[in-house]
mmCIF file of C-alpha atoms and ligand atoms in Angstrom:
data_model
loop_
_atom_site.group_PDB
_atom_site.id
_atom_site.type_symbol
_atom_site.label_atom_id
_atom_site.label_comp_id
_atom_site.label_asym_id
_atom_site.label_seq_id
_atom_site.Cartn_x
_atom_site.Cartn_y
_atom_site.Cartn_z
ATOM 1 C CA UNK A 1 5.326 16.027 -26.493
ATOM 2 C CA UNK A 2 1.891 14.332 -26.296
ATOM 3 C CA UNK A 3 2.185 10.690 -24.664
ATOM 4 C CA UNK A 4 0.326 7.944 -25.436
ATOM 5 C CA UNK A 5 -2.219 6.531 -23.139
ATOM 6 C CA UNK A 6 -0.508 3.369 -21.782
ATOM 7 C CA UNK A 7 -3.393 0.611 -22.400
ATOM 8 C CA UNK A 8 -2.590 -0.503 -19.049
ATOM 9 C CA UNK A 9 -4.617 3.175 -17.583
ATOM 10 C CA UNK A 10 -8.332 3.534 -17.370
ATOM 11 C CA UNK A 11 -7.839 7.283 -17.841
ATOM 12 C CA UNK A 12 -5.417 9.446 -18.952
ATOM 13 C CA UNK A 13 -3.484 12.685 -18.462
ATOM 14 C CA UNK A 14 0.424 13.364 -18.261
ATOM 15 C CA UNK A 15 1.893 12.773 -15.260
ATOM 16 C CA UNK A 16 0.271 11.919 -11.760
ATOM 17 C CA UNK A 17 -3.282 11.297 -12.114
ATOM 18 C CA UNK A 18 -4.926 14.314 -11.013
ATOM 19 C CA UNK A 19 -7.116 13.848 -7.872
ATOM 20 C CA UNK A 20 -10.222 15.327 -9.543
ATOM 21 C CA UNK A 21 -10.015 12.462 -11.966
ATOM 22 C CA UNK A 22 -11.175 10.034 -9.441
ATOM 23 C CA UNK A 23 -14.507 11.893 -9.495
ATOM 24 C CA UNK A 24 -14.579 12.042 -13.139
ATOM 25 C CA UNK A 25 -14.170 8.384 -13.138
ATOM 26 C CA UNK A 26 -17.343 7.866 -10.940
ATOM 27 C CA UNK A 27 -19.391 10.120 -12.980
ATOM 28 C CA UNK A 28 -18.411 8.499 -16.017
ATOM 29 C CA UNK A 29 -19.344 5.129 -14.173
ATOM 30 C CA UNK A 30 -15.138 4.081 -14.575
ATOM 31 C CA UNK A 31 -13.876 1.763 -11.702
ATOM 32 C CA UNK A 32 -11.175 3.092 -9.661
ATOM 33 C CA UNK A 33 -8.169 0.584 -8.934
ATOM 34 C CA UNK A 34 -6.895 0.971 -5.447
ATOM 35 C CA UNK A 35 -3.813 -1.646 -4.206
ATOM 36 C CA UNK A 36 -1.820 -1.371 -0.740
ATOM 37 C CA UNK A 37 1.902 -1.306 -1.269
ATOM 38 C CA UNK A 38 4.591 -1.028 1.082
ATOM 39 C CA UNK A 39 7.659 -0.639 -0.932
ATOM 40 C CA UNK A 40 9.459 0.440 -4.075
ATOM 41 C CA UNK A 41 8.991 -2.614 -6.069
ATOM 42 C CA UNK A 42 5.044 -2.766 -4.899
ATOM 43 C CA UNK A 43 5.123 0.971 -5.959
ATOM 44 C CA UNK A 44 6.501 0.630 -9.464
ATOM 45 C CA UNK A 45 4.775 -2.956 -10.007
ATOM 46 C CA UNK A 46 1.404 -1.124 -9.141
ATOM 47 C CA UNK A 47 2.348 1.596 -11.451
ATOM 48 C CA UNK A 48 3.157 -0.549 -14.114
ATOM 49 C CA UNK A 49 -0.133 -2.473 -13.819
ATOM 50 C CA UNK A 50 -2.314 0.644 -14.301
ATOM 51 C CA UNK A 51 -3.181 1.058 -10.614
ATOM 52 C CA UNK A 52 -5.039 4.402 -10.036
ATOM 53 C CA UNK A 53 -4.454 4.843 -6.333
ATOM 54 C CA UNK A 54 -1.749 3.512 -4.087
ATOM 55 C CA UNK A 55 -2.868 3.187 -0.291
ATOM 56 C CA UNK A 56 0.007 3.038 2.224
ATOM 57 C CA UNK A 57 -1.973 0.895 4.081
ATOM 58 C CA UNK A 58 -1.311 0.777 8.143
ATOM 59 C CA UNK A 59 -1.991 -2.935 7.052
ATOM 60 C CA UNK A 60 1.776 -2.800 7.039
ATOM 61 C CA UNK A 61 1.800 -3.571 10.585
ATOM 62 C CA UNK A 62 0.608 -6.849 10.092
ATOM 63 C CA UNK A 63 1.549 -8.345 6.353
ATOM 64 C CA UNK A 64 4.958 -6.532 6.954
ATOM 65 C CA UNK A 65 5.797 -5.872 10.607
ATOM 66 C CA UNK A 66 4.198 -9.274 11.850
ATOM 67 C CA UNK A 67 2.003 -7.423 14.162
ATOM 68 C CA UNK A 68 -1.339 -9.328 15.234
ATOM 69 C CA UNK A 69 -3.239 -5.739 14.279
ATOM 70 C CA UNK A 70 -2.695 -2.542 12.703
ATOM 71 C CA UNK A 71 -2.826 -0.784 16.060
ATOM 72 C CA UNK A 72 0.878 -0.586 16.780
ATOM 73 C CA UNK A 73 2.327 0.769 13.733
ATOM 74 C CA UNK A 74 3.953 4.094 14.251
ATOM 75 C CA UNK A 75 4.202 7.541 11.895
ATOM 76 C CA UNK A 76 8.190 7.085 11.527
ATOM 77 C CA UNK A 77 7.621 3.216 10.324
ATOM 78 C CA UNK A 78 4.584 4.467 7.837
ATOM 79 C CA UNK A 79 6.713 7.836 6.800
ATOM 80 C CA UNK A 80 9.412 4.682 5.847
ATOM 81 C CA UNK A 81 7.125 2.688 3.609
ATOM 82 C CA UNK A 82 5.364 5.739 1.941
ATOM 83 C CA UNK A 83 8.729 7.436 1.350
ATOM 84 C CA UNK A 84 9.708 3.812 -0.682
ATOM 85 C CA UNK A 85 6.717 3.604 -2.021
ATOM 86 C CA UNK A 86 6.744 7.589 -3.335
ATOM 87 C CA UNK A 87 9.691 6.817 -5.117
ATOM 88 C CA UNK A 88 9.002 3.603 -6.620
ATOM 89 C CA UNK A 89 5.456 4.519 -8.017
ATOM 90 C CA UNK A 90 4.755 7.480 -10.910
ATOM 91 C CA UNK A 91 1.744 8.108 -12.186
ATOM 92 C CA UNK A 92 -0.855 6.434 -9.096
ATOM 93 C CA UNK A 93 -1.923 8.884 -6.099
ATOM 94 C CA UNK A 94 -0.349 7.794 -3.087
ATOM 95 C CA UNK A 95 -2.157 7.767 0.191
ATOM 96 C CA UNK A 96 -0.895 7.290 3.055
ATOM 97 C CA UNK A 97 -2.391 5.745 6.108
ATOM 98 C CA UNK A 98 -2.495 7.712 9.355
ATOM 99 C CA UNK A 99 -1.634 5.191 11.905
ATOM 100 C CA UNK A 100 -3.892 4.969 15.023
ATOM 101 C CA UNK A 101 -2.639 7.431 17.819
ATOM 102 C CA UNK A 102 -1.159 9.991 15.247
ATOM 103 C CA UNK A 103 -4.582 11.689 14.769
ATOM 104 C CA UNK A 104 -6.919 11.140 18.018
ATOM 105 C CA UNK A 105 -5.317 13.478 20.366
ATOM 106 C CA UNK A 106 -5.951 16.731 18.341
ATOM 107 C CA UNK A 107 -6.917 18.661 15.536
ATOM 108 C CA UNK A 108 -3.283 20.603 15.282
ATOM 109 C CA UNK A 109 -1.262 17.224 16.113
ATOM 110 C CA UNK A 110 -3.574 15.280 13.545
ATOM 111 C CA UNK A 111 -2.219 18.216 11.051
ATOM 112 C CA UNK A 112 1.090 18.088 11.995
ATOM 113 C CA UNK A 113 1.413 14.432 11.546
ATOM 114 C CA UNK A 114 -0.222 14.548 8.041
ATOM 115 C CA UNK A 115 2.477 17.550 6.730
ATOM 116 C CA UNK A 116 4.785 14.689 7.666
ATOM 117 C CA UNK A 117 3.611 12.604 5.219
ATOM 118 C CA UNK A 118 3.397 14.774 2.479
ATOM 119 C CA UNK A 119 6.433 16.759 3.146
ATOM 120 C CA UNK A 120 8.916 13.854 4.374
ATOM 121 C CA UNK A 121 7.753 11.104 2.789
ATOM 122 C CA UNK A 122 5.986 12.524 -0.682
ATOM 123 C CA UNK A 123 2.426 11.552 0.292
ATOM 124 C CA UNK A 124 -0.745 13.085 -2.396
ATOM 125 C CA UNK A 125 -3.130 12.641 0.525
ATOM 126 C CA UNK A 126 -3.893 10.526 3.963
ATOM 127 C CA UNK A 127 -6.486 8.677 5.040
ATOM 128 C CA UNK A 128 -8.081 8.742 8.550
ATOM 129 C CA UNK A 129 -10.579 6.168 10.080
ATOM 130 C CA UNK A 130 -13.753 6.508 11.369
ATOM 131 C CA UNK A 131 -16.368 9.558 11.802
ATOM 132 C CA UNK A 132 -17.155 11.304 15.377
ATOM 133 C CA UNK A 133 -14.108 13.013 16.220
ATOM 134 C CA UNK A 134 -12.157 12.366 13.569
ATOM 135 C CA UNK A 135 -14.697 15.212 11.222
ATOM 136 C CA UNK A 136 -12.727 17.849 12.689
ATOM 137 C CA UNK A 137 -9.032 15.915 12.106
ATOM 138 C CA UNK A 138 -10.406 15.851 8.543
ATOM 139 C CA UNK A 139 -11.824 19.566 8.218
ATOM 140 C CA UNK A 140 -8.082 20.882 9.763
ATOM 141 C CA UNK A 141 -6.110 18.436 7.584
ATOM 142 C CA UNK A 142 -8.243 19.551 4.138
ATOM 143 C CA UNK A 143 -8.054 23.494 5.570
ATOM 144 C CA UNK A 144 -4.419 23.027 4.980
ATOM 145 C CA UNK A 145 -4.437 21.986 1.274
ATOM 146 C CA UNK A 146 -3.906 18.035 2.432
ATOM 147 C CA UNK A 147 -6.689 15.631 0.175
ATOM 148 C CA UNK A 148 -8.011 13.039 3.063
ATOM 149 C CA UNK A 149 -9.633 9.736 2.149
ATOM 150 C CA UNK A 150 -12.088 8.607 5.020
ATOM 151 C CA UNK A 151 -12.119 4.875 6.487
ATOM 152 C CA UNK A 152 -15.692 3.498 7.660
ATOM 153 C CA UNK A 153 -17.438 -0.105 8.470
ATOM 154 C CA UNK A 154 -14.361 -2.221 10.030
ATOM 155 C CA UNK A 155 -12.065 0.100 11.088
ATOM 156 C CA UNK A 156 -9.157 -2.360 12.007
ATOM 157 C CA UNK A 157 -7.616 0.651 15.068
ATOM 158 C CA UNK A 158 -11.182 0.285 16.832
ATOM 159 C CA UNK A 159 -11.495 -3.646 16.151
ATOM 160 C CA UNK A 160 -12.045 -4.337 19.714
ATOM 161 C CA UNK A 161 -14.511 -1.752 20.350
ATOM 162 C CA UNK A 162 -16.323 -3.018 17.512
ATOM 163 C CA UNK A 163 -15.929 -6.444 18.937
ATOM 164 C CA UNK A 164 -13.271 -7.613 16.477
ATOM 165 C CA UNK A 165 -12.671 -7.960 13.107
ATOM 166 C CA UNK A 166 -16.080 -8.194 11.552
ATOM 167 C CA UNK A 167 -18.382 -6.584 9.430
ATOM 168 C CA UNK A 168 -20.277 -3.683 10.189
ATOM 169 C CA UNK A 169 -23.989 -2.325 9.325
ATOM 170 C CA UNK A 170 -26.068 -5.486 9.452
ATOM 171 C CA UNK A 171 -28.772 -4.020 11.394
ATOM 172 C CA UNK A 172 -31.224 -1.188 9.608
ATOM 173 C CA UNK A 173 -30.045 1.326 12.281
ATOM 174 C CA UNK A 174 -26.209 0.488 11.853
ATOM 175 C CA UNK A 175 -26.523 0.819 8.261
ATOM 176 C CA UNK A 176 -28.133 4.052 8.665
ATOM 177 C CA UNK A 177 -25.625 5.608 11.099
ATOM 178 C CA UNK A 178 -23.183 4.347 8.303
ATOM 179 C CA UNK A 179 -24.980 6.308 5.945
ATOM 180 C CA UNK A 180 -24.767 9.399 8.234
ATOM 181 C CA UNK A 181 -21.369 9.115 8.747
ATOM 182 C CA UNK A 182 -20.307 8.665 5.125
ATOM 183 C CA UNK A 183 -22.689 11.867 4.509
ATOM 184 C CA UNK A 184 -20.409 13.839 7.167
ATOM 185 C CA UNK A 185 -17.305 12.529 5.603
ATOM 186 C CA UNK A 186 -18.347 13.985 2.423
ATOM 187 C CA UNK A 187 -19.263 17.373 3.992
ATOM 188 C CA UNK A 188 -15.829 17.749 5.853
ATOM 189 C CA UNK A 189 -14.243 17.562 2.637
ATOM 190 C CA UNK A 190 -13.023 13.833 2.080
ATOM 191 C CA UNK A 191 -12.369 13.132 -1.548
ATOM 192 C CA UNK A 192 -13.333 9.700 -1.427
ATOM 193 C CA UNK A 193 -14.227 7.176 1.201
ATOM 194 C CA UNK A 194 -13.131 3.729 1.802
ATOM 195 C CA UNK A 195 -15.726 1.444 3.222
ATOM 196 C CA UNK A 196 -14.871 -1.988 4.880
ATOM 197 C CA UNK A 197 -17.129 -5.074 5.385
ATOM 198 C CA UNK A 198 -20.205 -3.533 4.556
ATOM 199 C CA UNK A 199 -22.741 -5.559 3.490
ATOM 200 C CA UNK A 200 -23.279 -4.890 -0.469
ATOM 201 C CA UNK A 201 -26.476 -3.108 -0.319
ATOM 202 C CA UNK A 202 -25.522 -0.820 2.205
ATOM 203 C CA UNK A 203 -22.306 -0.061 0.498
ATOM 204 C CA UNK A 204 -24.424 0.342 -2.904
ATOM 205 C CA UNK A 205 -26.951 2.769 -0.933
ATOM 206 C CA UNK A 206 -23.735 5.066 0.506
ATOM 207 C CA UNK A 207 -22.027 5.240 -3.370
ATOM 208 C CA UNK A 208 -25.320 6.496 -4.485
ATOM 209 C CA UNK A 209 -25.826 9.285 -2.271
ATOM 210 C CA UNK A 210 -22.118 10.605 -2.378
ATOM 211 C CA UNK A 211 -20.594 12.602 -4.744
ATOM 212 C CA UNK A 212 -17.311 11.332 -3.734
ATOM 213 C CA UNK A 213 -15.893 8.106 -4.915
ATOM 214 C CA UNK A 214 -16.727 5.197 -2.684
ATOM 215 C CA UNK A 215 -13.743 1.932 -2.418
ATOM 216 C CA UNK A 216 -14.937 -1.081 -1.295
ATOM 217 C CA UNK A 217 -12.939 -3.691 0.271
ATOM 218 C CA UNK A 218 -15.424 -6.430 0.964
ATOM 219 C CA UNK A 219 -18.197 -4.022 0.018
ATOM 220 C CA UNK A 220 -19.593 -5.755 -2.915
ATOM 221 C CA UNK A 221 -19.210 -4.746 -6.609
ATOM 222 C CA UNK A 222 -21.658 -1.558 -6.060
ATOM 223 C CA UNK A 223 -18.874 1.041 -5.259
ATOM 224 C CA UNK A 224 -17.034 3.041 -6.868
ATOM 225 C CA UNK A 225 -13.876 1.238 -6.944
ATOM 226 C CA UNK A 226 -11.644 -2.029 -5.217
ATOM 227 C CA UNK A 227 -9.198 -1.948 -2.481
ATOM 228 C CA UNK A 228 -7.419 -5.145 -1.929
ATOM 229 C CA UNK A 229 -4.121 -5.652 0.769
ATOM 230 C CA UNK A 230 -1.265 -6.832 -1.822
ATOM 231 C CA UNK A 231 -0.143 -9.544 0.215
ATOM 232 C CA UNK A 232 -3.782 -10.826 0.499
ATOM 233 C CA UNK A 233 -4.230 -10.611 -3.854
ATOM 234 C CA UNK A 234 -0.698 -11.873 -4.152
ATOM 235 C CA UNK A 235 -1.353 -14.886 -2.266
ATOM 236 C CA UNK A 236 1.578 -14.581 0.577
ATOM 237 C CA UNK A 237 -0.110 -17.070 2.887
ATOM 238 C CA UNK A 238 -3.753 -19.000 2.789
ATOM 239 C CA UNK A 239 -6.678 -17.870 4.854
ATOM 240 C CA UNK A 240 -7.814 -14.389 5.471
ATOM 241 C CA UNK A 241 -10.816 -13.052 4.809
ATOM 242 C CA UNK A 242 -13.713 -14.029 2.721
ATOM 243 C CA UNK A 243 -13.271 -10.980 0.830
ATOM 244 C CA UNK A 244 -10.205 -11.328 -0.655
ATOM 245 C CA UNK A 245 -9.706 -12.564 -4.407
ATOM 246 C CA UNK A 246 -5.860 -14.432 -4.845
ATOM 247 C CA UNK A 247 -4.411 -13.650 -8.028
ATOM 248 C CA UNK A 248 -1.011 -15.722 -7.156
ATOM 249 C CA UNK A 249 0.176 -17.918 -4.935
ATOM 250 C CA UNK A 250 3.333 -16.062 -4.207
ATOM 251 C CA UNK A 251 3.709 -17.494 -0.848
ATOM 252 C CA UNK A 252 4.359 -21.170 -1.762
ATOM 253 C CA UNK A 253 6.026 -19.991 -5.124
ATOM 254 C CA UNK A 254 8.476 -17.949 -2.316
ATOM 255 C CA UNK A 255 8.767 -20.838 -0.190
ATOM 256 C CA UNK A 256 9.862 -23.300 -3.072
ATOM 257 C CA UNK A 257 12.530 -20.696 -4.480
ATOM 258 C CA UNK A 258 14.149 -20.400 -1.092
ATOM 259 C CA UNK A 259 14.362 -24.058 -0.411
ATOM 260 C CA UNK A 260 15.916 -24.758 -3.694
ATOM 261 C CA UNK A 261 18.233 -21.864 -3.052
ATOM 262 C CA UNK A 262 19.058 -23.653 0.484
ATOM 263 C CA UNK A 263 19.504 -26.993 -1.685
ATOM 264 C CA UNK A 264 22.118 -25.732 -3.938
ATOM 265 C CA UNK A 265 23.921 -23.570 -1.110
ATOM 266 C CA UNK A 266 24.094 -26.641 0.823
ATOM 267 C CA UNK A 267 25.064 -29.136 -2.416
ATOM 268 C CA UNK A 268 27.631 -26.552 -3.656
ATOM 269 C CA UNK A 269 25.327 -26.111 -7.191
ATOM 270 C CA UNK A 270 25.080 -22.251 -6.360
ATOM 271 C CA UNK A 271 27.155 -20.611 -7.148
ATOM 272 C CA UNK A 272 27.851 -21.338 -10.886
ATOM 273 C CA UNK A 273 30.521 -19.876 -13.130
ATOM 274 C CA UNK A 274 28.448 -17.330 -14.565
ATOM 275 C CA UNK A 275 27.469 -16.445 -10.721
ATOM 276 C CA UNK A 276 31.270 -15.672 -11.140
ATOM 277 C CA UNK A 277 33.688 -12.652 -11.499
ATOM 278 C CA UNK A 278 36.659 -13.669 -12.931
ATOM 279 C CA UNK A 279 40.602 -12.088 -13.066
ATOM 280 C CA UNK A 280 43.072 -12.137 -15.739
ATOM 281 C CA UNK A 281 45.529 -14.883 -15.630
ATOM 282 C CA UNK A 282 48.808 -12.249 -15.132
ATOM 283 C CA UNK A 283 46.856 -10.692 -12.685
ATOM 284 C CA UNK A 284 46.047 -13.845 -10.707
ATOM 285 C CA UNK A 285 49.751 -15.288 -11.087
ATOM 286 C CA UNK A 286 51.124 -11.730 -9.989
ATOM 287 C CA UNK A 287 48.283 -12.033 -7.144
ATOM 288 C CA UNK A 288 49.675 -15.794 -6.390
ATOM 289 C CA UNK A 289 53.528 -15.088 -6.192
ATOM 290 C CA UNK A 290 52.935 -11.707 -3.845
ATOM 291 C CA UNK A 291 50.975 -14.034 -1.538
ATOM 292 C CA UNK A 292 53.664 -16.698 -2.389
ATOM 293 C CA UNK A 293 56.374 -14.084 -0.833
ATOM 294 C CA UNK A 294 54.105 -13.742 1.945
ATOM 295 C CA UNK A 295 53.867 -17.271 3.409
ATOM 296 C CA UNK A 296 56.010 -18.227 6.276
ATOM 297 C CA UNK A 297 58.981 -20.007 4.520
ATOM 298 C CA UNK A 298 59.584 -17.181 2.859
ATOM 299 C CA UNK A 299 60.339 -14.953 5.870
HETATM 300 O O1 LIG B 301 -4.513 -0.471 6.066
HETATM 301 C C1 LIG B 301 -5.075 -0.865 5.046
HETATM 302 O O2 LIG B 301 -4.531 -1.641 4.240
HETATM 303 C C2 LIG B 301 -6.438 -0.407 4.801
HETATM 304 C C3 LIG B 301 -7.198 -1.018 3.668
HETATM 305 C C4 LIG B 301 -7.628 -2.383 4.016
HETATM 306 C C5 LIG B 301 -8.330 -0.178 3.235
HETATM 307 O O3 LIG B 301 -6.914 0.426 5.504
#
């Protein structure tokens, strides 16, 4: 049976979108929609929306966990959310995030931890941050058949050495190392390449050279796709950064459902009948004469 191309899908096959595709879709000049999600729901909302790839984003450590950084998310929480996600969401890769410790120590532990997430928790690839020592983590991980997307620019696990949570490349010889790391990416077989608080140009310069798809996430409109943190689009809470587009205001939407929720709890207008199971009547007078038997003056 041939299925119709949901209108909702940039491009189309049967099933998971194979990971070529997202090269195909640079060459042919198509945008490639990248979301974080953390759950089922986010999964199958994503899905449903015509999202091409699904990022397990270590993100979840702060928009989930309430961390103040991504640092101390762990594998088992990440295996967690990629697992719900996996089964929430069809057709979109899903990538999970290597969180920061589960790939520095060594090539064969930075493998192990990434059969983890494809085996226990369904993963179609992981992404690693940075470039240096993490080439080799990403030739052993692609040796074993596992797609890796690379991270570069603001890597949130090296924020402090970095000097915090700002962007990266502003100087002609940052931009250039930039440029030679997303070139080494590329080499050690990444399939595409995130890059974070670039400035525009820079980020323009790097799709250009690459083969591989580039996703920006405040990287201007010149790559080859958009990342955005679904809390962040969805509008959870105000603020962030400068990059991020709201498409709701779930947050205060949230907020107002729960205190009229805590209104009618309190005021006795929830629940409603139809909130209601009900019994039949011979059942409930049968139910009220055996409890009747019961009570003390009965005894
Ligand atoms: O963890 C994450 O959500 C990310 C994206 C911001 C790219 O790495």
């Amino acid at each position: 049976m041939t299925e119709k191309k949901p209108p909702s899908y940039a491009s189309w096959t049967h099933g998971k979108l194979p990971l070529p595709e997202l090269a195909e879709m640079k060459r042919r000049g198509q945008r490639i929609v990248m979301v974080t999600a953390y759950d089922a729901p986010g999964g199958r909302l994503a899905d449903t929306a015509g999202v091409d790839v699904i990022l397990v984003g270590d993100s979840a450590a702060m928009v989930v966990l309430g961390h103040d950084s991504t640092v101390p998310a762990t594998v088992d929480e990440l295996l967690v959310l990629t697992r719900a996600v996996t089964r929430g969401a069809r057709r979109p890769l899903v990538v999970a995030d290597m969180p920061f410790g589960s790939f520095q120590i060594s090539d064969e532990d930075a493998l192990a931890n990434a059969i983890r997430f494809v085996k226990e928790a369904g993963a179609d690839a992981v992404k690693l941050e940075g470039a240096g020592a993490t080439l080799s983590r990403v030739r052993a991980i692609v040796d074993a058949g596992i797609p890796v997307m690379g991270h570069i620019g603001l890597t949130p696990q090296s924020a402090t050495m970095l000097g915090g949570f700002k962007a990266q490349g502003r100087t002609a010889a940052k931009a250039r190392q930039l440029v030679t790391d997303a070139q080494a990416l590329e080499r050690a077989g990444c399939f595409s390449l995130v890059l974070e608080a670039v400035p525009a140009p820079v980020a323009e310069r790097i799709t250009q050279l690459l083969t591989i798809p580039t996703i920006g996430i405040g990287a201007g409109a010149g790559t080859d796709g958009q990342v955005l943190v679904y809390h962040d689009l969805l509008g959870y809470q105000e603020g962030g950064p400068r990059f991020v587009k709201q498409y709701a205001r779930l947050g205060p939407e949230i907020q107002a459902a729960l205190e009229r929720y805590a209104e009618d709890v309190r005021s006795g207008a929830f629940p409603e009948q139809q909130h209601t199971y009900g019994i039949p009547d011979e059942e409930l007078d049968l139910f009220y004469a055996e409890l009747e038997d019961r009570s003390p003056q009965h005894q």
